Coordinates of N, CA and C and ligand atoms in Angstrom, one line a residue:
M1 N 1.1 -0.8 -0.3 CA 0.1 0.0 -0.3 C 1.0 1.1 -0.4
A2 N 0.7 2.5 -0.8 CA 1.0 3.8 -0.8 C 0.4 4.0 0.3
K3 N 1.4 5.6 0.8 CA 0.1 6.4 2.0 C 0.6 7.9 1.4
I4 N -0.6 8.3 1.7 CA -0.6 10.3 1.1 C -0.4 10.8 1.8
V5 N 0.8 12.0 2.6 CA 0.7 12.4 3.8 C -0.7 13.6 3.6
A6 N -1.9 13.2 4.8 CA -2.8 13.7 4.7 C -3.3 14.4 5.9
K7 N -4.4 14.9 5.7 CA -5.5 15.6 6.6 C -6.5 14.9 6.4
P8 N -7.5 14.4 7.7 CA -6.9 14.7 9.3 C -5.5 13.6 9.4
F9 N -5.0 12.8 8.9 CA -4.8 11.1 9.0 C -4.2 10.8 7.3
D10 N -2.9 10.1 7.3 CA -2.5 9.6 6.0 C -3.4 8.9 5.2
Y11 N -3.6 8.7 4.1 CA -4.2 7.8 3.6 C -3.8 6.7 2.6
A12 N -4.2 5.7 3.1 CA -3.3 4.7 3.0 C -4.4 3.9 1.2
F13 N -3.2 3.4 0.4 CA -4.4 2.7 -1.3 C -3.1 2.2 -1.9
A14 N -4.2 1.7 -2.4 CA -3.4 0.7 -4.0 C -3.5 1.6 -5.5
K15 N -2.4 1.5 -5.8 CA -2.6 2.8 -7.0 C -3.5 2.0 -8.0
E16 N -3.4 0.2 -8.0 CA -4.6 -0.1 -9.2 C -6.0 -0.1 -8.8
K17 N -6.4 0.0 -7.8 CA -7.5 0.7 -7.2 C -7.7 1.7 -6.6
T18 N -6.9 3.0 -7.6 CA -7.2 4.5 -7.5 C -8.2 4.8 -8.7
A19 N -9.3 5.9 -8.3 CA -9.1 6.4 -9.6 C -9.1 7.9 -9.0
L20 N -8.4 8.4 -10.4 CA -8.3 10.3 -9.8 C -10.0 10.3 -11.0
V21 N -10.7 11.2 -10.1 CA -11.9 11.8 -10.8 C -11.9 13.3 -10.8
V22 N -11.6 13.8 -12.0 CA -12.0 15.5 -12.6 C -12.5 15.9 -12.5
I23 N -13.2 17.1 -11.9 CA -15.1 17.4 -11.9 C -14.8 18.5 -12.7
D24 N -15.3 18.7 -14.0 CA -16.3 19.7 -14.0 C -14.8 20.9 -14.7
M25 N -13.2 20.6 -15.1 CA -13.1 22.1 -15.8 C -13.5 22.0 -17.1
Q26 N -14.4 22.4 -17.2 CA -14.6 22.9 -18.6 C -14.6 24.6 -18.3
R27 N -14.6 25.1 -20.4 CA -13.7 26.2 -20.7 C -15.7 26.7 -20.0
D28 N -16.2 27.2 -19.3 CA -17.8 27.5 -19.3 C -17.2 28.1 -17.7
F29 N -17.1 27.3 -17.5 CA -16.4 28.0 -15.7 C -15.2 28.0 -15.5
V30 N -14.1 27.5 -16.0 CA -12.8 28.0 -15.4 C -12.6 29.8 -16.7
E31 N -12.5 29.5 -17.9 CA -11.6 30.4 -18.7 C -12.0 31.7 -18.8
P32 N -12.2 33.0 -18.6 CA -12.1 34.3 -18.7 C -12.9 34.2 -20.2
G33 N -14.5 34.7 -20.2 CA -14.9 35.0 -22.0 C -16.2 34.1 -21.5
G34 N -16.1 33.0 -20.2 CA -17.3 32.5 -20.4 C -18.6 32.9 -19.8
F35 N -19.1 31.4 -19.5 CA -20.5 31.3 -18.9 C -20.5 32.0 -17.4
G36 N -19.3 31.5 -16.3 CA -19.1 32.1 -15.3 C -18.7 33.3 -15.3
A37 N -17.5 34.1 -16.0 CA -17.4 35.4 -15.9 C -18.3 36.0 -16.6
S38 N -19.6 35.8 -17.4 CA -21.0 36.5 -17.9 C -20.8 36.5 -16.5
L39 N -21.3 36.1 -15.3 CA -22.4 36.1 -13.7 C -21.2 36.9 -13.2
G40 N -20.2 37.3 -13.6 CA -19.1 37.9 -12.6 C -18.3 37.6 -11.6
N41 N -18.2 36.3 -12.1 CA -17.6 35.4 -11.2 C -15.6 35.9 -11.4
D42 N -15.0 35.7 -10.9 CA -13.8 35.8 -10.8 C -12.9 34.9 -10.8
V43 N -13.1 34.4 -12.6 CA -12.7 33.5 -12.9 C -11.0 32.6 -12.7
S44 N -9.7 33.7 -12.4 CA -9.2 34.5 -12.7 C -8.8 33.1 -11.2
L45 N -9.5 32.4 -10.3 CA -9.2 31.7 -9.2 C -9.3 30.5 -10.2
L46 N -10.0 29.9 -10.7 CA -10.0 28.7 -11.4 C -8.6 28.6 -12.1
T47 N -8.8 29.7 -13.2 CA -7.6 28.9 -13.7 C -6.3 29.0 -13.4
A48 N -6.4 29.6 -12.7 CA -4.7 29.4 -11.8 C -4.8 28.1 -11.7
I49 N -5.2 27.4 -11.2 CA -5.7 25.6 -10.6 C -5.1 24.7 -11.3
V50 N -5.1 25.0 -13.7 CA -5.0 24.5 -14.2 C -3.9 23.7 -14.8
P51 N -3.0 24.3 -14.2 CA -1.5 23.8 -14.1 C -1.3 22.6 -12.8
T52 N -1.9 22.9 -12.1 CA -1.6 21.9 -10.7 C -2.8 20.8 -10.9
V53 N -3.4 20.5 -11.6 CA -4.2 19.6 -12.4 C -3.7 18.8 -13.4
K54 N -3.1 19.8 -13.9 CA -2.2 19.0 -15.4 C -0.9 18.7 -14.4
R55 N -0.2 18.6 -13.5 CA 0.3 18.1 -12.8 C 0.3 16.7 -12.2
L56 N -1.2 16.6 -11.4 CA -1.9 15.8 -11.0 C -2.0 14.8 -11.8
L57 N -2.9 15.0 -13.2 CA -3.3 14.1 -14.4 C -2.0 13.7 -14.6
D58 N -1.4 14.6 -14.5 CA 0.5 13.2 -14.9 C 1.1 12.1 -14.0
G59 N 0.7 13.0 -12.9 CA 1.5 11.7 -11.6 C 0.7 11.1 -11.7
C60 N -1.1 10.6 -11.7 CA -1.4 9.9 -11.6 C -1.5 9.0 -13.2
R61 N -1.5 9.3 -14.6 CA -1.5 8.9 -15.7 C -0.3 8.0 -15.2
A62 N 0.9 8.9 -15.3 CA 2.5 7.9 -15.1 C 2.3 6.8 -13.8
G63 N 1.4 6.4 -13.0 CA 1.4 5.7 -11.6 C 0.3 4.4 -11.7
G64 N -0.2 4.9 -13.4 CA -1.5 3.9 -13.2 C -2.4 4.2 -12.8
V65 N -2.8 5.2 -12.6 CA -3.6 5.5 -12.0 C -5.1 6.0 -12.6
L66 N -6.7 4.8 -12.3 CA -7.4 5.2 -13.5 C -8.1 7.0 -13.3
V67 N -8.3 7.3 -14.7 CA -8.4 9.0 -15.1 C -10.1 8.3 -15.3
V68 N -10.6 9.7 -15.0 CA -12.3 10.4 -14.9 C -12.3 11.7 -15.1
H69 N -13.0 12.4 -16.4 CA -13.0 13.3 -16.2 C -14.8 13.3 -16.5
T70 N -15.0 14.7 -15.9 CA -16.8 14.8 -16.0 C -16.7 16.0 -16.4
R71 N -18.6 16.5 -17.5 CA -18.9 17.6 -17.4 C -20.3 18.0 -17.0
E72 N -20.4 18.9 -16.4 CA -21.6 19.0 -16.4 C -22.4 19.8 -17.7
C73 N -23.3 19.0 -17.8 CA -23.6 19.4 -19.3 C -25.3 19.2 -18.9
H74 N -26.0 19.4 -20.5 CA -27.3 18.4 -20.8 C -27.5 18.2 -21.9
K75 N -28.6 17.5 -22.4 CA -28.7 17.5 -23.5 C -29.1 18.3 -24.4
P76 N -28.9 18.6 -26.1 CA -29.9 19.7 -26.7 C -31.1 19.7 -26.4
D77 N -32.2 18.7 -26.0 CA -33.1 19.1 -26.1 C -33.8 19.1 -24.6
L78 N -33.1 20.0 -23.5 CA -32.8 19.7 -22.4 C -33.9 18.8 -21.3
S79 N -33.5 17.6 -22.2 CA -35.1 16.8 -21.6 C -34.0 16.1 -20.2
D80 N -33.2 16.8 -19.6 CA -32.7 15.5 -18.6 C -32.4 16.8 -17.8
C81 N -32.9 18.2 -17.9 CA -32.5 19.3 -17.2 C -33.5 20.0 -16.4
P82 N -33.8 19.2 -15.0 CA -35.6 19.9 -13.8 C -35.5 21.3 -14.3
P83 N -36.7 21.8 -14.8 CA -36.8 23.0 -14.6 C -36.5 23.9 -13.1
A84 N -36.4 23.5 -12.5 CA -36.1 24.1 -10.8 C -34.6 24.2 -11.3
K85 N -34.2 23.1 -11.9 CA -32.2 23.6 -12.0 C -32.2 24.8 -12.9
R86 N -33.4 25.2 -13.9 CA -32.7 26.1 -15.4 C -33.3 27.7 -14.5
N87 N -34.7 27.1 -13.9 CA -34.8 29.0 -13.6 C -34.9 29.0 -12.3
R88 N -33.8 28.5 -11.4 CA -33.9 28.5 -10.3 C -33.2 30.1 -9.9
G89 N -34.0 31.3 -9.6 CA -33.6 32.2 -9.4 C -34.3 34.2 -10.2
N90 N -34.3 32.9 -11.3 CA -34.8 33.7 -12.7 C -33.6 34.8 -13.3
P91 N -32.7 33.6 -13.8 CA -31.4 34.0 -13.9 C -31.4 35.1 -14.8
S92 N -30.9 35.8 -15.6 CA -30.6 36.1 -16.9 C -30.1 35.7 -17.7
L93 N -29.5 34.6 -17.6 CA -28.8 33.4 -18.8 C -29.0 32.3 -18.3
R94 N -29.5 31.5 -19.0 CA -30.4 30.3 -18.3 C -29.8 28.8 -19.4
I95 N -29.6 27.7 -18.6 CA -28.7 27.0 -19.2 C -30.3 26.5 -20.6
G96 N -29.4 26.4 -22.0 CA -29.9 26.1 -22.9 C -29.8 27.5 -23.9
D97 N -29.6 28.8 -23.2 CA -29.8 30.1 -23.5 C -28.2 30.1 -24.7
P98 N -28.0 30.9 -26.1 CA -27.2 31.3 -26.0 C -25.9 32.3 -25.1
G99 N -24.8 31.4 -25.2 CA -24.1 32.5 -24.2 C -22.5 32.2 -24.8
P100 N -22.0 32.9 -24.0 CA -20.6 33.5 -24.9 C -19.4 32.2 -25.6
M101 N -19.8 30.8 -25.7 CA -19.0 29.7 -25.6 C -19.8 28.6 -26.3
G102 N -21.6 29.2 -27.0 CA -22.3 28.4 -27.2 C -23.2 28.1 -26.5
R103 N -23.9 27.7 -26.7 CA -25.2 27.2 -25.7 C -24.8 26.5 -24.5
I104 N -25.4 27.6 -23.7 CA -24.6 26.9 -21.8 C -24.6 25.8 -21.3
L105 N -24.2 25.2 -21.4 CA -24.0 23.6 -20.3 C -24.9 22.9 -21.2
I106 N -24.5 23.2 -22.5 CA -25.1 21.9 -23.3 C -24.0 21.4 -23.6
A107 N -23.9 19.4 -23.8 CA -22.9 18.9 -24.5 C -22.7 19.3 -25.7
G108 N -21.4 19.1 -26.1 CA -21.3 19.4 -27.4 C -20.4 20.8 -27.8
E109 N -21.2 21.8 -26.9 CA -20.4 22.5 -27.5 C -20.2 23.3 -26.5
P110 N -18.6 24.7 -27.9 CA -17.7 24.9 -27.0 C -17.4 25.1 -25.7
G111 N -18.1 25.7 -24.7 CA -18.1 26.4 -23.2 C -17.8 24.7 -22.6
A112 N -18.9 23.7 -23.0 CA -19.1 22.6 -22.2 C -17.3 22.2 -22.1
G113 N -17.2 21.9 -23.2 CA -15.3 21.5 -22.9 C -14.7 22.0 -22.1
I114 N -13.9 20.5 -21.8 CA -12.6 20.5 -21.1 C -11.5 21.6 -21.3
V115 N -11.5 22.5 -21.0 CA -10.3 22.8 -21.3 C -8.7 22.4 -21.8
P116 N -8.4 22.6 -22.9 CA -7.3 22.3 -23.7 C -6.5 21.2 -22.9
D117 N -5.2 22.7 -22.1 CA -4.4 21.8 -20.9 C -4.8 20.7 -20.7
L118 N -6.0 20.1 -20.2 CA -6.6 19.4 -19.5 C -7.9 18.2 -19.9
A119 N -7.3 18.5 -21.6 CA -8.4 17.0 -22.5 C -8.0 15.8 -22.1
P120 N -9.2 14.9 -21.9 CA -9.0 14.1 -22.0 C -7.5 13.0 -22.4
L121 N -7.0 11.9 -22.0 CA -6.6 11.1 -23.3 C -7.4 9.8 -23.4
P122 N -7.1 9.1 -24.8 CA -7.5 8.2 -25.7 C -7.5 7.3 -24.5
G123 N -8.9 6.8 -24.3 CA -9.0 5.7 -23.2 C -9.0 6.4 -22.7
E124 N -9.4 6.9 -21.1 CA -10.1 8.2 -20.4 C -11.4 8.2 -20.6
V125 N -11.9 7.7 -19.4 CA -13.4 8.0 -19.3 C -14.0 9.6 -18.8
V126 N -15.0 10.2 -19.8 CA -15.2 10.9 -19.7 C -17.1 10.9 -19.5
L127 N -17.6 11.7 -18.6 CA -18.9 11.6 -18.5 C -19.2 13.0 -18.2
D128 N -20.3 13.0 -19.1 CA -21.2 14.0 -18.8 C -22.2 14.1 -18.1
K129 N -22.9 14.9 -17.2 CA -23.4 14.1 -16.2 C -24.4 15.4 -15.8
P130 N -25.6 15.1 -16.2 CA -26.9 16.0 -15.7 C -26.8 17.1 -14.1
G131 N -26.0 16.3 -13.1 CA -26.4 16.7 -11.7 C -25.2 17.5 -11.3
K132 N -25.0 17.6 -10.4 CA -23.8 18.7 -9.5 C -23.4 17.1 -8.7
G133 N -23.7 15.6 -8.7 CA -22.7 14.8 -8.1 C -22.6 14.3 -9.8
A134 N -21.6 13.3 -9.8 CA -21.1 12.2 -11.2 C -21.9 11.2 -10.7
F135 N -22.5 10.8 -10.2 CA -23.2 8.7 -9.4 C -24.7 9.4 -10.1
Y136 N -25.2 10.9 -9.6 CA -26.7 11.2 -10.6 C -26.8 11.0 -12.1
A137 N -27.6 9.6 -12.4 CA -27.7 9.8 -14.2 C -26.6 9.3 -14.7
T138 N -25.5 8.7 -14.6 CA -24.6 7.9 -15.1 C -24.1 7.0 -14.7
P139 N -23.5 6.6 -15.5 CA -23.1 4.9 -15.2 C -21.5 5.1 -14.5
L140 N -21.1 6.1 -13.4 CA -19.9 6.5 -12.7 C -19.5 4.9 -11.8
Q141 N -21.2 4.4 -11.4 CA -20.3 3.7 -10.5 C -20.3 2.1 -10.8
E142 N -21.0 1.6 -12.0 CA -21.1 0.6 -12.5 C -19.0 0.4 -13.5
I143 N -18.8 1.4 -14.2 CA -17.6 1.4 -14.5 C -16.4 1.4 -13.6
L144 N -16.3 2.1 -12.6 CA -15.3 2.2 -11.1 C -15.0 0.9 -10.5
A145 N -16.5 -0.2 -10.0 CA -17.1 -1.3 -10.5 C -15.9 -2.4 -11.4
K146 N -15.8 -1.7 -12.4 CA -15.8 -2.9 -13.4 C -14.3 -2.9 -13.2
H147 N -13.0 -1.1 -13.1 CA -11.8 -1.1 -12.4 C -11.4 -1.4 -11.3
G148 N -12.3 -2.3 -10.9 CA -12.2 -3.2 -9.2 C -11.8 -1.4 -8.6
I149 N -12.3 -0.7 -7.9 CA -11.7 1.0 -7.8 C -12.6 0.7 -6.2
T150 N -11.8 1.1 -5.3 CA -12.3 0.9 -4.2 C -11.5 2.7 -3.0
H151 N -10.9 3.1 -4.2 CA -10.0 5.1 -3.9 C -10.7 5.6 -4.2
L152 N -10.8 6.5 -4.2 CA -11.1 8.1 -5.5 C -10.2 9.5 -4.8
L153 N -9.6 9.8 -5.6 CA -8.6 11.3 -5.8 C -9.5 12.4 -6.7
F154 N -10.0 13.8 -5.6 CA -10.6 14.7 -6.3 C -10.3 15.3 -6.7
A155 N -10.2 16.6 -7.6 CA -9.7 17.4 -8.1 C -10.6 18.4 -8.9
G156 N -10.3 19.4 -9.2 CA -11.5 20.2 -10.4 C -12.2 21.2 -9.5
V157 N -13.5 22.0 -9.8 CA -14.2 22.8 -9.9 C -16.2 22.5 -9.2
T158 N -16.5 23.3 -9.0 CA -16.3 24.3 -8.2 C -16.0 22.8 -6.7
T159 N -15.2 23.5 -5.6 CA -15.4 22.5 -4.4 C -16.1 22.5 -4.2
E160 N -17.3 23.4 -3.9 CA -18.3 23.4 -2.5 C -19.5 22.8 -3.3
V161 N -19.6 23.0 -4.4 CA -20.9 22.5 -5.4 C -20.8 21.2 -6.3
C162 N -19.9 21.0 -7.8 CA -19.9 19.8 -7.8 C -18.8 18.9 -7.5
V163 N -17.9 19.6 -6.6 CA -16.7 18.6 -6.3 C -17.1 17.7 -4.5
Q164 N -17.6 18.3 -3.7 CA -17.9 18.2 -2.0 C -19.4 17.4 -2.7
T165 N -20.4 17.3 -3.6 CA -21.5 16.6 -3.9 C -21.5 15.0 -4.0
T166 N -19.9 15.5 -4.7 CA -19.8 13.8 -6.0 C -18.9 12.7 -4.7
M167 N -18.3 13.9 -3.7 CA -17.2 13.4 -2.9 C -18.7 12.9 -2.2
R168 N -19.2 13.7 -1.7 CA -20.4 12.6 -0.2 C -20.9 11.6 -1.3
E169 N -21.4 11.8 -2.1 CA -21.8 10.3 -2.8 C -21.6 9.6 -3.1
A170 N -19.5 9.7 -3.0 CA -19.2 8.6 -3.5 C -18.7 7.8 -2.4
N171 N -18.9 8.6 -0.8 CA -18.7 8.6 0.7 C -19.8 7.4 0.5
D172 N -20.8 7.8 0.6 CA -22.0 7.2 1.0 C -21.7 5.9 0.0
R173 N -21.7 5.7 -0.7 CA -21.1 4.8 -1.6 C -20.3 3.4 -1.6
G174 N -19.3 3.9 -0.5 CA -18.3 3.0 0.2 C -16.9 3.3 0.1
Y175 N -16.6 4.3 -0.8 CA -15.2 4.7 -1.6 C -14.4 5.6 -0.8
E176 N -13.2 5.4 -0.6 CA -12.2 6.2 0.0 C -11.7 7.2 -0.1
C177 N -12.1 8.4 -0.2 CA -12.0 9.6 -0.8 C -11.3 10.8 -0.5
L178 N -10.3 11.1 -0.8 CA -9.2 12.2 -1.0 C -9.5 13.7 -2.1
L179 N -9.3 14.8 -1.3 CA -9.5 15.9 -2.2 C -8.6 16.3 -2.2
V180 N -7.5 16.7 -4.0 CA -6.4 17.3 -3.7 C -6.6 19.2 -3.7
E181 N -5.9 19.0 -2.4 CA -6.5 21.0 -1.3 C -5.9 21.6 -3.5
D182 N -4.7 21.6 -3.9 CA -4.7 22.6 -4.8 C -5.0 22.5 -5.9
A183 N -5.7 21.5 -6.1 CA -6.4 21.1 -7.1 C -8.1 21.2 -7.7
T184 N -8.4 21.8 -6.7 CA -9.4 22.3 -6.8 C -10.0 23.9 -6.2
E185 N -11.0 24.6 -6.9 CA -11.1 26.1 -6.4 C -12.5 26.2 -6.8
S186 N -12.8 27.5 -6.0 CA -13.8 27.7 -6.2 C -14.0 28.6 -6.4
Y187 N -15.3 30.0 -7.0 CA -15.3 31.6 -6.8 C -14.9 32.0 -5.5
F188 N -15.3 31.3 -5.0 CA -15.5 31.8 -3.3 C -14.1 31.3 -2.3
P189 N -13.4 31.9 -1.9 CA -12.0 31.3 -1.3 C -13.0 30.6 -0.2
A190 N -13.7 31.7 0.6 CA -14.3 30.7 1.8 C -15.0 29.6 2.1
F191 N -15.3 29.7 0.6 CA -16.0 28.1 0.5 C -15.7 26.7 0.4
K192 N -14.5 27.6 0.0 CA -13.8 26.6 -0.4 C -12.9 26.0 1.2
A193 N -12.3 26.9 1.3 CA -11.7 26.8 2.9 C -12.8 25.9 4.1
A194 N -14.1 26.0 3.9 CA -15.4 25.5 4.6 C -15.5 24.5 4.0
A195 N -15.2 23.8 2.9 CA -15.7 22.4 2.0 C -14.7 21.6 2.9
L196 N -12.7 21.9 2.7 CA -12.2 20.9 3.0 C -12.5 21.2 4.0
D197 N -12.8 22.1 5.2 CA -13.1 21.8 7.0 C -14.2 21.0 7.3
M198 N -14.9 20.8 6.4 CA -16.2 20.2 6.4 C -15.3 18.7 6.3
I199 N -14.9 18.5 5.2 CA -14.9 17.0 4.2 C -13.6 16.4 5.7
R200 N -12.9 16.9 6.1 CA -11.8 16.5 6.8 C -12.4 16.5 8.3
A201 N -13.4 16.9 9.0 CA -13.4 17.2 10.0 C -14.2 15.4 11.1
Q202 N -14.3 15.5 12.3 CA -15.0 14.9 12.5 C -14.4 12.8 12.1
G203 N -12.8 12.9 12.3 CA -12.1 11.9 11.6 C -12.4 11.4 10.5
A204 N -12.0 12.6 9.5 CA -12.4 12.6 8.2 C -13.8 11.8 7.7
I205 N -14.7 12.8 8.1 CA -16.0 12.2 7.7 C -16.7 12.2 6.5
V206 N -16.1 13.1 5.9 CA -16.2 12.9 4.3 C -15.0 12.0 3.7
G207 N -13.7 12.6 3.5 CA -12.5 11.8 3.3 C -11.3 12.9 3.5
W208 N -10.6 12.5 3.6 CA -9.1 13.4 3.2 C -8.9 14.4 2.4
T209 N -8.1 15.5 2.4 CA -7.5 16.1 1.9 C -5.9 16.5 1.9
A210 N -5.2 16.7 0.5 CA -3.8 16.9 0.7 C -3.5 17.3 -0.4
P211 N -2.1 17.8 -0.7 CA -1.7 19.0 -2.0 C -1.1 17.5 -3.2
T212 N -1.3 18.3 -3.6 CA -0.5 17.7 -5.2 C 0.7 16.5 -4.6
A213 N 2.0 17.5 -4.7 CA 2.9 17.9 -4.2 C 2.7 16.0 -3.7
S214 N 2.2 16.3 -2.4 CA 1.9 14.6 -1.4 C 1.3 13.8 -2.0
V215 N 0.5 13.4 -3.2 CA -0.2 12.7 -3.8 C 0.8 12.4 -4.8
I216 N 1.8 12.8 -6.0 CA 2.8 12.6 -6.6 C 3.9 11.8 -6.0
A217 N 4.2 12.9 -4.7 CA 5.2 12.1 -4.0 C 4.9 10.5 -3.9
A218 N 3.6 10.5 -3.2 CA 3.5 8.6 -3.0 C 3.0 8.1 -4.2
L219 N 2.2 8.5 -5.2 CA 2.9 7.9 -6.4 C 4.0 7.1 -6.9
E220 N 4.8 7.7 -6.3 CA 6.3 7.4 -7.3 C 6.9 6.7 -6.1
T221 N 6.3 6.4 -5.0 CA 7.0 5.1 -4.1 C 6.8 4.2 -4.7
Ligands
C5J1 C1 -19.8 23.3 -10.6 C2 -21.3 24.8 -10.5 N1 -19.7 22.5 -11.6 N2 -20.9 24.8 -9.8 N3 -20.9 23.5 -11.0 O1 -19.3 23.3 -9.4 O2 -22.7 24.9 -10.8

């Protein structure tokens, strides 16, 4: 077993039973000129983690860890987008409307794509998910079971929404979960800090956290 120096205590894992799940590193959330920016969010916080996520991805690829990418997006006919999600808050721009990078959060549109520096490699798992959590209405659990995965490393955006939701879903399904601290980000630094604290509180009630350098060091042993 390899060991990551983590909080609240070391995280033991076997590489062949571990997957990296990179959540929603999509152009519309991360890039200037996208949907997130058009809502007034400071996307520079999210853009800044791209090189770190790339380092993590490369370390996991070199270590033989299964890589899963997710994209939050919907079918062009919006049949998988509940009105409650589309209309909440009466927003000026809704899912499916024309946005700065194509129709907002619609599969196949430029904004729904993963940022080029983190593009999935051939053979890696890429899942489109209509919810915040990556287990809802996707085959993620079956794919992980097929590969014998018991341990999940998490990266991506945003920490307190899709990342935390997916991590909680995974924890309830019995996976040992670790969030990579500097490979996740929020538009709201206080929300990120609170999410990290909540995850590792009470003896890792949801899971562990550790920086990329600790993960890579463990993968290299
Ligand atoms: C994600 C969102 N990916 N914040 N979506 O966290 O709406």
